[in-house]
């Protein structure tokens, strides 16, 4: 086996296992392909020379049924070519889809998969998409490539989010090639294989709405088609196949509103800053999509802007829910030609805030150790967030230390470690006293807290260290981080250094849209 792959599988994986890829055309469903050519351009990925493995997610390969004890030689060499875009499996029908969108609040017109190519849909309904696999008709003069650095970040982040219970696209692997790719400096190319039931975005609806009513075989007829397709394939909660389009549109908007509200609650609770919440990056299915200049918070700075290119702070951490709601208005507008009754859209959209608050409340209560709501828990939480904001307290470390203080009570040591995080000890003591008062009547569950508040989070500096090693062809840092982030609630004493405070240089890391 290639050393990079051995590195990835070292956490208890069975060394005898390997790739076994689907080999019959009937192994692929290709649902999106059936929508027809108004929705995409058929094309093959552009090959990259001499690819190598950078990271491999054997857990996901196993879920897909592609990682087995082979009764024939492992197909690793074939997998490497397929997931770099150099070979296709029988039955794959590769395509790049077209969409539009609002970027930084402004209508950007037609966009599309400029560097992503959908290879096909597995029989179990997972779309397999390459990112960075060469130019498409939607590349808009860009090169269709992705660099190693951003590909590693997407690979690790999507698996970290999945392990935290946040809805997200997944990542099967990253392959690299020494082919140069120009960004601010000269870098090298990589391809991420992404996996999700669908990569549909709000922007897909905006695209067909913008075409107007009359377009040869197109326009709003395509909008209607996309609506029926999406509902049937991805929204079992709607059961709307028999309804007229107007009601289907309302149902879809309602369902997307609820899913998006839940997604945003997760982001805020885990401290995830997306960075580019343009409508073309908003998943119709309520998944975290298109990891670019994202960041998991170190210190709790509510108005933190993680994207160096976002000079106005449009996508600041504490603006994300508001922006998601604004984006839902763009989706509602796109559905308007089908809706007939604008009031029904308005009603659907008003469900965002209560759904967000309810789900956020549930997630934050679990962080405090409670499965149920208790009188006063909202005030307690707000007081805590105000305290943390005042001191920019390290967000992951605070929650993990709090979990330990509760789980190991009455041992004084973990509580002292928690208290040590604060400069204003009196203010912390006051908060702790009110927590204890509530805890007296409603015991927080320490085990729940340790299973809710992760020890390991993909901080920028950890990704950066793994990237620097990978740029020197040592992929062990990627494998190590993947293993830890896939089990972020376990103690992993040998990797405790990965749960440390960020070093001083972490604040100098600048993550921009360049990827
Ligand atoms: P993003 O906000 O990074 O998701 O990208 C916005 C749009 O630009 C999408 O349509 C992408 O497909 C496209 N895009 C970004 N980078 C590239 C690239 N290097 N080559 C081609 N298209 C790109
Ligand atoms: Mg995008």
Coordinates of C-alpha atoms and ligand atoms in Angstrom, one line a residue:
X1 CA 0.0 0.0 0.0
X2 CA 1.0 3.6 -0.6
X3 CA 2.4 5.1 2.6
X4 CA -0.2 7.9 2.6
X5 CA -3.0 5.4 2.7
X6 CA -1.3 3.3 5.4
X7 CA -1.1 6.5 7.5
X8 CA -4.8 7.1 7.1
X9 CA -5.8 3.6 8.2
X10 CA -3.7 3.3 11.3
X11 CA -6.5 3.9 13.8
X12 CA -7.5 0.3 14.2
X13 CA -8.6 -0.2 10.6
X14 CA -8.1 -3.6 9.3
X15 CA -5.0 -3.5 7.1
X16 CA -6.4 -6.3 4.9
X17 CA -9.2 -4.1 3.7
X18 CA -9.1 -2.2 0.5
X19 CA -11.1 -0.5 -2.2
X20 CA -13.7 -2.5 -4.1
X21 CA -15.5 -0.2 -6.5
X22 CA -18.8 -0.6 -8.2
X23 CA -18.3 -2.2 -11.6
X24 CA -21.7 -2.4 -13.3
X25 CA -23.7 0.5 -14.9
X26 CA -26.6 -0.6 -12.8
X27 CA -24.7 0.5 -9.7
X28 CA -25.5 4.1 -10.5
X29 CA -28.8 5.9 -10.3
X30 CA -27.8 9.3 -11.9
X31 CA -31.0 11.1 -10.8
X32 CA -29.7 14.5 -11.6
X33 CA -28.7 13.4 -15.1
X34 CA -32.3 12.5 -15.8
X35 CA -33.4 16.1 -15.2
X36 CA -32.2 16.9 -18.7
X37 CA -29.7 19.1 -20.5
X38 CA -31.2 22.4 -19.4
X39 CA -29.8 21.7 -16.0
X40 CA -26.2 20.8 -16.8
X41 CA -23.4 20.2 -19.3
X42 CA -22.1 16.7 -19.8
X43 CA -18.3 16.6 -19.7
X44 CA -15.5 14.5 -18.4
X45 CA -13.1 15.7 -15.7
X46 CA -9.7 16.9 -17.0
X47 CA -7.0 14.4 -16.0
X48 CA -4.1 15.3 -13.7
X49 CA -0.7 13.6 -14.1
X50 CA 0.8 11.3 -11.5
X51 CA -1.7 11.6 -8.7
X52 CA -1.1 10.5 -5.2
X53 CA -3.2 10.0 -2.1
X54 CA -3.3 12.9 0.3
X55 CA -6.1 11.7 2.6
X56 CA -8.6 8.8 2.6
X57 CA -11.7 8.4 4.7
X58 CA -12.0 4.7 5.1
X59 CA -15.1 5.0 7.3
X60 CA -17.0 6.7 4.6
X61 CA -15.6 4.3 2.0
X62 CA -17.0 1.5 4.2
X63 CA -20.4 3.2 4.5
X64 CA -20.6 3.4 0.7
X65 CA -19.8 -0.3 0.5
X66 CA -16.5 0.4 -1.3
X67 CA -14.1 -0.7 1.4
X68 CA -14.0 -4.5 1.9
X69 CA -11.8 -7.5 2.5
X70 CA -11.2 -8.2 -1.1
X71 CA -11.6 -11.6 -2.6
X72 CA -9.5 -10.1 -5.4
X73 CA -6.7 -7.6 -5.3
X74 CA -7.6 -4.2 -3.9
X75 CA -8.6 -1.6 -6.5
X76 CA -6.6 1.2 -4.9
X77 CA -4.8 2.1 -8.1
X78 CA -8.1 2.4 -10.0
X79 CA -9.6 4.4 -7.1
X80 CA -6.8 6.8 -7.2
X81 CA -7.4 7.5 -10.9
X82 CA -11.2 7.7 -10.6
X83 CA -11.1 10.1 -7.6
X84 CA -8.6 12.3 -9.4
X85 CA -10.8 12.5 -12.5
X86 CA -8.5 10.4 -14.7
X87 CA -10.8 7.4 -15.2
X88 CA -14.6 6.7 -15.0
X89 CA -16.4 3.6 -13.7
X90 CA -19.0 2.0 -15.9
X91 CA -22.3 3.8 -15.5
X92 CA -20.9 7.2 -14.4
X93 CA -22.4 10.1 -16.3
X94 CA -20.3 13.1 -15.4
X95 CA -21.7 16.6 -15.6
X96 CA -21.4 20.1 -14.3
X97 CA -24.6 21.8 -13.2
X98 CA -25.7 25.3 -13.8
X99 CA -26.9 27.7 -11.1
X100 CA -26.9 31.4 -10.3
X101 CA -26.8 33.3 -7.1
X102 CA -26.5 36.4 -4.9
X103 CA -22.9 36.9 -3.8
X104 CA -22.3 39.3 -0.9
X105 CA -25.8 40.5 -1.2
X106 CA -25.6 41.3 -5.0
X107 CA -27.2 39.4 -7.8
X108 CA -24.2 37.7 -9.6
X109 CA -26.2 36.1 -12.5
X110 CA -25.1 32.8 -13.9
X111 CA -22.5 30.8 -11.9
X112 CA -22.5 27.0 -11.8
X113 CA -20.1 24.1 -11.1
X114 CA -17.0 25.9 -12.2
X115 CA -14.6 23.3 -10.9
X116 CA -16.9 20.6 -9.6
X117 CA -18.0 17.6 -11.6
X118 CA -20.7 15.2 -10.5
X119 CA -19.7 11.6 -11.4
X120 CA -23.0 10.0 -10.6
X121 CA -25.5 8.9 -7.9
X122 CA -24.8 5.6 -6.1
X123 CA -27.6 3.1 -5.9
X124 CA -28.0 4.2 -2.2
X125 CA -28.7 7.7 -3.3
X126 CA -25.3 9.5 -2.6
X127 CA -24.0 11.9 -5.2
X128 CA -20.2 11.5 -5.8
X129 CA -18.7 14.8 -6.9
X130 CA -15.1 15.8 -7.7
X131 CA -14.0 19.3 -6.7
X132 CA -11.0 20.7 -8.6
X133 CA -11.3 18.4 -11.5
X134 CA -10.8 20.9 -14.3
X135 CA -12.7 23.7 -16.2
X136 CA -16.3 23.5 -17.1
X137 CA -18.5 25.9 -19.2
X138 CA -19.2 27.6 -15.8
X139 CA -15.6 28.3 -14.9
X140 CA -15.8 32.0 -15.9
X141 CA -12.1 32.2 -17.0
X142 CA -10.9 30.5 -13.8
X143 CA -8.9 27.3 -14.0
X144 CA -11.3 24.8 -12.7
X145 CA -8.7 23.6 -10.1
X146 CA -8.5 23.6 -6.3
X147 CA -5.2 23.8 -4.4
X148 CA -3.9 21.3 -1.9
X149 CA -4.4 23.7 1.1
X150 CA -8.1 24.3 0.6
X151 CA -8.8 20.7 -0.4
X152 CA -7.3 19.5 2.9
X153 CA -9.3 22.0 4.8
X154 CA -12.6 20.9 3.1
X155 CA -11.8 17.2 3.6
X156 CA -11.1 17.6 7.4
X157 CA -13.8 20.1 8.1
X158 CA -16.6 18.2 6.5
X159 CA -15.7 15.1 8.5
X160 CA -15.3 17.1 11.7
X161 CA -18.7 18.6 11.2
X162 CA -20.2 15.2 10.5
X163 CA -18.7 13.8 13.8
X164 CA -20.2 16.8 15.7
X165 CA -23.6 15.9 14.4
X166 CA -23.9 18.9 12.0
X167 CA -25.6 18.3 8.7
X168 CA -22.9 18.5 6.0
X169 CA -21.6 17.2 2.7
X170 CA -19.0 14.5 3.4
X171 CA -15.5 13.9 1.9
X172 CA -14.2 10.6 0.8
X173 CA -10.7 11.5 -0.1
X174 CA -8.2 14.0 -1.4
X175 CA -5.7 13.3 -4.1
X176 CA -2.9 15.5 -5.2
X177 CA -0.7 16.1 -8.2
X178 CA 2.4 18.2 -8.6
X179 CA 0.7 20.1 -11.4
X180 CA 1.2 23.8 -10.5
X181 CA -1.8 26.0 -9.8
X182 CA -1.5 29.8 -9.6
X183 CA -3.2 31.6 -6.8
X184 CA -1.3 34.5 -4.9
X185 CA 1.7 32.2 -5.2
X186 CA 2.3 29.0 -7.1
X187 CA 0.7 26.0 -5.4
X188 CA -0.2 22.5 -6.5
X189 CA -3.4 20.9 -7.5
X190 CA -5.7 18.6 -5.5
X191 CA -9.1 17.0 -5.9
X192 CA -11.6 16.4 -3.1
X193 CA -14.2 13.7 -3.6
X194 CA -17.4 15.0 -2.0
X195 CA -20.4 13.0 -1.1
X196 CA -24.0 14.2 -0.4
X197 CA -27.5 13.1 -1.3
X198 CA -27.6 16.3 -3.4
X199 CA -25.5 19.4 -4.1
X200 CA -28.6 21.5 -5.0
X201 CA -28.3 25.1 -3.9
X202 CA -30.7 27.9 -3.5
X203 CA -29.0 29.3 -6.6
X204 CA -30.3 26.4 -8.8
X205 CA -33.8 27.8 -8.2
X206 CA -32.7 31.4 -8.6
X207 CA -31.2 30.4 -12.0
X208 CA -34.4 29.1 -13.5
X209 CA -36.6 31.8 -12.0
X210 CA -34.3 34.5 -13.6
X211 CA -34.9 33.0 -17.0
X212 CA -38.5 34.3 -17.0
X213 CA -41.7 32.6 -18.1
X214 CA -41.0 32.0 -21.8
X215 CA -37.9 30.3 -22.8
X216 CA -37.7 27.5 -25.4
X217 CA -38.5 24.4 -23.3
X218 CA -37.2 26.3 -20.3
X219 CA -37.8 29.2 -17.9
X220 CA -40.4 28.6 -15.3
X221 CA -41.2 25.1 -16.7
X222 CA -37.7 24.1 -15.6
X223 CA -38.4 25.8 -12.2
X224 CA -41.5 23.6 -11.8
X225 CA -39.5 20.6 -12.9
X226 CA -36.8 21.2 -10.4
X227 CA -39.3 21.8 -7.7
X228 CA -41.1 18.5 -8.3
X229 CA -37.8 16.6 -8.6
X230 CA -36.3 18.1 -5.3
X231 CA -39.4 17.5 -3.3
X232 CA -39.7 13.9 -4.4
X233 CA -36.1 13.0 -4.1
X234 CA -35.0 14.9 -0.9
X235 CA -38.0 16.0 1.2
X236 CA -39.8 12.9 2.4
X237 CA -41.3 15.1 5.2
X238 CA -43.4 16.9 2.5
X239 CA -45.2 14.1 0.8
X240 CA -46.3 16.6 -1.9
X241 CA -46.0 14.7 -5.1
X242 CA -49.8 14.9 -5.8
X243 CA -50.2 18.6 -5.0
X244 CA -50.4 21.4 -7.5
X245 CA -47.1 23.4 -8.0
X246 CA -48.2 26.3 -5.9
X247 CA -48.7 24.1 -2.9
X248 CA -45.5 22.2 -3.6
X249 CA -43.6 25.4 -3.7
X250 CA -45.0 26.5 -0.3
X251 CA -44.1 23.1 1.2
X252 CA -40.6 23.2 -0.2
X253 CA -40.0 26.7 1.2
X254 CA -41.3 25.7 4.6
X255 CA -39.1 22.6 4.7
X256 CA -36.0 24.4 3.6
X257 CA -36.7 27.1 6.1
X258 CA -36.9 24.6 8.9
X259 CA -33.8 22.7 7.8
X260 CA -31.8 25.9 7.3
X261 CA -32.9 27.2 10.8
X262 CA -31.7 23.9 12.3
X263 CA -28.4 24.1 10.4
X264 CA -27.7 27.6 11.6
X265 CA -28.5 26.6 15.2
X266 CA -25.8 23.9 14.8
X267 CA -23.3 26.3 13.4
X268 CA -23.8 28.8 16.2
X269 CA -23.7 26.1 18.9
X270 CA -20.4 24.5 17.7
X271 CA -18.9 27.9 16.9
X272 CA -18.6 27.4 13.1
X273 CA -18.2 30.4 10.9
X274 CA -18.9 29.6 7.2
X275 CA -17.3 32.7 5.7
X276 CA -19.1 32.8 2.3
X277 CA -22.9 32.5 2.8
X278 CA -23.7 33.4 -0.7
X279 CA -27.0 31.9 -2.0
X280 CA -25.0 29.7 -4.4
X281 CA -23.3 28.1 -1.3
X282 CA -26.6 27.5 0.5
X283 CA -27.6 23.8 0.3
X284 CA -31.3 23.2 -0.5
X285 CA -31.1 20.2 1.8
X286 CA -29.9 22.2 4.8
X287 CA -26.3 20.8 4.7
X288 CA -23.1 22.7 5.3
X289 CA -21.7 23.1 1.8
X290 CA -18.7 24.6 0.0
X291 CA -16.1 24.9 2.7
X292 CA -13.9 27.8 1.8
X293 CA -12.6 30.4 4.3
X294 CA -14.5 28.8 7.2
X295 CA -13.3 28.8 10.8
X296 CA -14.1 27.1 14.0
X297 CA -13.9 29.8 16.7
X298 CA -10.9 29.9 19.0
X299 CA -11.9 32.7 21.3
X300 CA -15.5 33.6 21.6
X301 CA -15.7 36.7 19.5
X302 CA -19.3 37.1 18.4
X303 CA -18.6 39.5 15.5
X304 CA -15.6 37.5 14.3
X305 CA -15.1 37.6 10.5
X306 CA -13.2 34.6 9.3
X307 CA -13.0 35.5 5.6
X308 CA -10.2 37.9 4.9
X309 CA -12.0 39.0 1.7
X310 CA -15.2 39.9 3.6
X311 CA -14.2 43.5 4.4
X312 CA -17.6 44.6 5.6
X313 CA -18.2 41.7 7.9
X314 CA -21.3 40.6 6.1
X315 CA -20.8 37.0 7.1
X316 CA -19.6 37.6 10.7
X317 CA -20.3 34.8 13.1
X318 CA -23.1 36.6 14.8
X319 CA -24.7 37.6 11.5
X320 CA -25.0 34.1 10.1
X321 CA -28.6 33.4 11.2
X322 CA -29.8 36.7 9.9
X323 CA -28.0 36.1 6.6
X324 CA -29.5 32.6 6.2
X325 CA -33.0 34.2 6.7
X326 CA -32.1 36.8 4.0
X327 CA -31.0 34.0 1.7
X328 CA -34.3 32.2 2.3
X329 CA -36.0 35.3 1.1
X330 CA -34.0 35.0 -2.2
X331 CA -35.2 31.4 -2.4
X332 CA -38.8 32.5 -1.8
X333 CA -38.5 35.1 -4.5
X334 CA -37.2 32.5 -6.9
X335 CA -40.3 30.3 -6.2
X336 CA -42.7 33.2 -6.6
X337 CA -43.6 32.4 -10.2
X338 CA -45.1 29.2 -8.9
X339 CA -46.4 30.4 -5.6
X340 CA -49.4 32.4 -6.7
X341 CA -50.0 33.6 -3.1
X342 CA -47.1 35.6 -1.7
X343 CA -48.6 35.4 1.8
X344 CA -47.9 31.7 2.0
X345 CA -44.2 32.4 1.3
X346 CA -44.2 35.1 4.0
X347 CA -45.8 32.7 6.4
X348 CA -43.3 30.0 5.7
X349 CA -40.4 32.4 6.2
X350 CA -41.7 33.6 9.6
X351 CA -41.0 30.1 10.8
X352 CA -37.3 30.6 10.6
X353 CA -36.6 32.6 13.8
X354 CA -38.7 30.4 16.2
X355 CA -37.3 27.2 14.7
X356 CA -33.7 28.6 15.0
X357 CA -34.2 29.7 18.6
X358 CA -35.9 26.4 19.6
X359 CA -33.1 24.3 18.1
X360 CA -30.3 26.6 19.3
X361 CA -31.8 26.5 22.8
X362 CA -31.8 22.7 22.7
X363 CA -28.2 22.5 21.6
X364 CA -27.0 25.0 24.1
X365 CA -28.9 23.4 26.9
X366 CA -27.2 20.1 26.1
X367 CA -23.8 21.9 26.3
X368 CA -24.8 22.8 29.8
X369 CA -25.8 19.2 30.6
X370 CA -29.6 19.4 30.3
X371 CA -31.9 17.5 28.0
X372 CA -34.9 19.6 29.0
X373 CA -35.7 23.3 29.3
X374 CA -35.6 24.8 32.8
X375 CA -36.9 28.1 34.1
X376 CA -34.0 30.5 33.9
X377 CA -31.7 28.6 31.6
X378 CA -32.0 31.2 28.9
X379 CA -30.8 34.0 31.2
X380 CA -28.0 31.8 32.5
X381 CA -26.8 31.1 29.0
X382 CA -26.9 34.7 27.9
X383 CA -24.9 35.7 31.0
X384 CA -22.4 33.1 30.1
X385 CA -22.1 34.2 26.5
X386 CA -21.7 37.8 27.6
X387 CA -19.0 36.8 30.0
X388 CA -17.2 34.8 27.3
X389 CA -17.5 37.6 24.8
X390 CA -16.1 40.1 27.3
X391 CA -13.0 38.1 27.6
X392 CA -12.9 36.3 24.2
X393 CA -12.7 33.1 26.2
X394 CA -11.5 30.1 24.3
X395 CA -14.8 28.5 23.1
X396 CA -14.0 24.8 22.8
X397 CA -11.7 24.7 25.8
X398 CA -14.3 26.5 28.0
X399 CA -17.0 23.9 27.2
X400 CA -14.7 20.9 27.6
X401 CA -13.5 22.2 31.0
X402 CA -17.0 22.9 32.1
X403 CA -18.0 19.4 31.1
X404 CA -15.1 18.0 33.2
X405 CA -15.9 20.2 36.1
X406 CA -19.5 18.8 36.1
X407 CA -18.6 15.2 35.3
X408 CA -15.8 15.1 38.0
X409 CA -17.6 17.1 40.7
X410 CA -17.0 17.6 43.6
X411 CA -13.3 17.3 42.7
X412 CA -11.9 20.9 42.9
X413 CA -9.2 20.5 40.2
X414 CA -11.3 20.7 37.0
X415 CA -13.3 23.6 38.4
X416 CA -10.1 25.5 39.2
X417 CA -8.9 24.8 35.6
X418 CA -12.2 26.2 34.4
X419 CA -12.0 29.2 36.6
X420 CA -8.4 29.9 35.4
X421 CA -9.8 30.7 32.0
X422 CA -11.2 34.0 33.3
X423 CA -9.5 37.2 34.2
X424 CA -12.6 38.5 35.9
X425 CA -12.9 35.7 38.5
X426 CA -15.7 37.4 40.5
X427 CA -17.8 37.6 37.4
X428 CA -17.1 33.9 36.6
X429 CA -17.8 33.0 40.3
X430 CA -21.2 34.8 40.1
X431 CA -22.1 32.9 37.0
X432 CA -21.0 29.6 38.4
X433 CA -23.1 30.2 41.5
X434 CA -26.2 30.8 39.4
X435 CA -25.4 27.6 37.4
X436 CA -25.0 25.7 40.6
X437 CA -28.3 27.1 41.9
X438 CA -30.1 25.8 38.8
X439 CA -28.1 22.6 38.9
X440 CA -29.3 22.0 42.5
X441 CA -32.8 21.5 41.2
X442 CA -31.9 20.0 37.8
X443 CA -28.7 18.0 37.8
X444 CA -26.6 18.5 34.7
X445 CA -25.6 15.3 33.0
X446 CA -21.7 15.3 32.9
X447 CA -21.7 12.3 30.5
X448 CA -24.0 14.2 28.1
X449 CA -21.7 17.2 28.3
X450 CA -18.6 15.2 27.5
X451 CA -20.5 13.7 24.5
X452 CA -21.7 17.2 23.4
X453 CA -18.7 19.4 23.9
X454 CA -15.8 18.0 21.8
X455 CA -12.2 17.9 23.0
X456 CA -10.9 18.2 19.5
X457 CA -12.0 20.9 17.0
X458 CA -10.4 21.7 13.6
X459 CA -8.8 25.0 14.6
X460 CA -7.2 27.0 11.8
X461 CA -3.7 26.4 13.2
X462 CA -4.2 22.6 13.3
X463 CA -5.3 22.6 9.7
X464 CA -2.4 24.9 8.8
X465 CA 0.2 22.5 10.4
X466 CA -1.2 19.5 8.6
X467 CA -1.2 21.5 5.3
X468 CA 2.4 22.6 5.7
X469 CA 3.5 19.0 6.3
X470 CA 1.4 17.9 3.3
X471 CA 3.0 20.5 1.1
X472 CA 6.3 18.8 2.0
X473 CA 4.7 15.5 1.0
X474 CA 4.2 14.2 4.5
X475 CA 0.5 13.3 4.8
X476 CA 0.6 11.9 8.3
X477 CA -0.8 15.1 9.8
X478 CA -3.9 14.9 7.6
X479 CA -4.5 11.3 8.6
X480 CA -3.9 12.0 12.3
X481 CA -6.3 15.0 12.3
X482 CA -8.9 13.0 10.4
X483 CA -8.8 10.2 13.0
X484 CA -9.1 12.6 16.0
X485 CA -11.8 14.7 14.4
X486 CA -13.9 11.7 13.6
X487 CA -14.0 10.8 17.3
X488 CA -13.8 14.3 18.8
X489 CA -15.4 13.4 22.1
X490 CA -12.9 10.7 23.1
X491 CA -10.0 11.7 25.3
X492 CA -7.2 10.4 23.1
X493 CA -4.5 11.2 25.7
X494 CA -1.7 10.7 23.1
X495 CA -3.2 13.6 21.1
X496 CA -3.9 16.0 23.9
X497 CA -1.6 18.6 22.3
X498 CA -4.2 18.9 19.5
X499 CA -6.7 20.1 22.1
X500 CA -4.4 23.0 23.3
X501 CA -4.9 26.7 23.0
X502 CA -4.0 28.1 19.6
X503 CA -0.4 29.4 19.4
X504 CA 0.1 33.2 19.1
X505 CA 0.8 32.8 15.3
X506 CA -2.7 31.4 14.8
X507 CA -4.2 35.0 14.7
X508 CA -1.9 35.8 11.7
X509 CA -3.4 33.0 9.6
X510 CA -5.4 34.7 6.8
X511 CA -8.0 32.7 5.1
X512 CA -9.5 34.3 2.0
X513 CA -11.8 33.2 -0.9
X514 CA -8.7 32.1 -2.8
X515 CA -8.8 28.4 -2.9
Ligands
LIG1 P1 -17.3 29.8 -4.2 O1 -18.0 31.0 -3.5 O2 -15.9 29.6 -3.8 O3 -18.1 28.5 -3.9 O4 -17.3 30.0 -5.7 C1 -18.2 30.8 -6.5 C2 -18.2 30.4 -7.9 O5 -17.0 30.4 -8.5 C3 -18.7 28.9 -8.1 O6 -19.6 28.9 -9.2 C4 -17.5 28.2 -8.4 O7 -17.7 27.0 -9.1 C5 -16.6 29.2 -9.1 N1 -15.2 28.9 -8.9 C6 -14.4 29.2 -7.8 N2 -13.1 28.9 -7.9 C7 -13.0 28.4 -9.2 C8 -11.9 27.9 -10.0 N3 -10.7 27.9 -9.5 N4 -12.2 27.5 -11.2 C9 -13.4 27.6 -11.8 N5 -14.5 28.1 -11.1 C10 -14.3 28.5 -9.8
LIG2 MG1 -19.6 27.7 -4.1

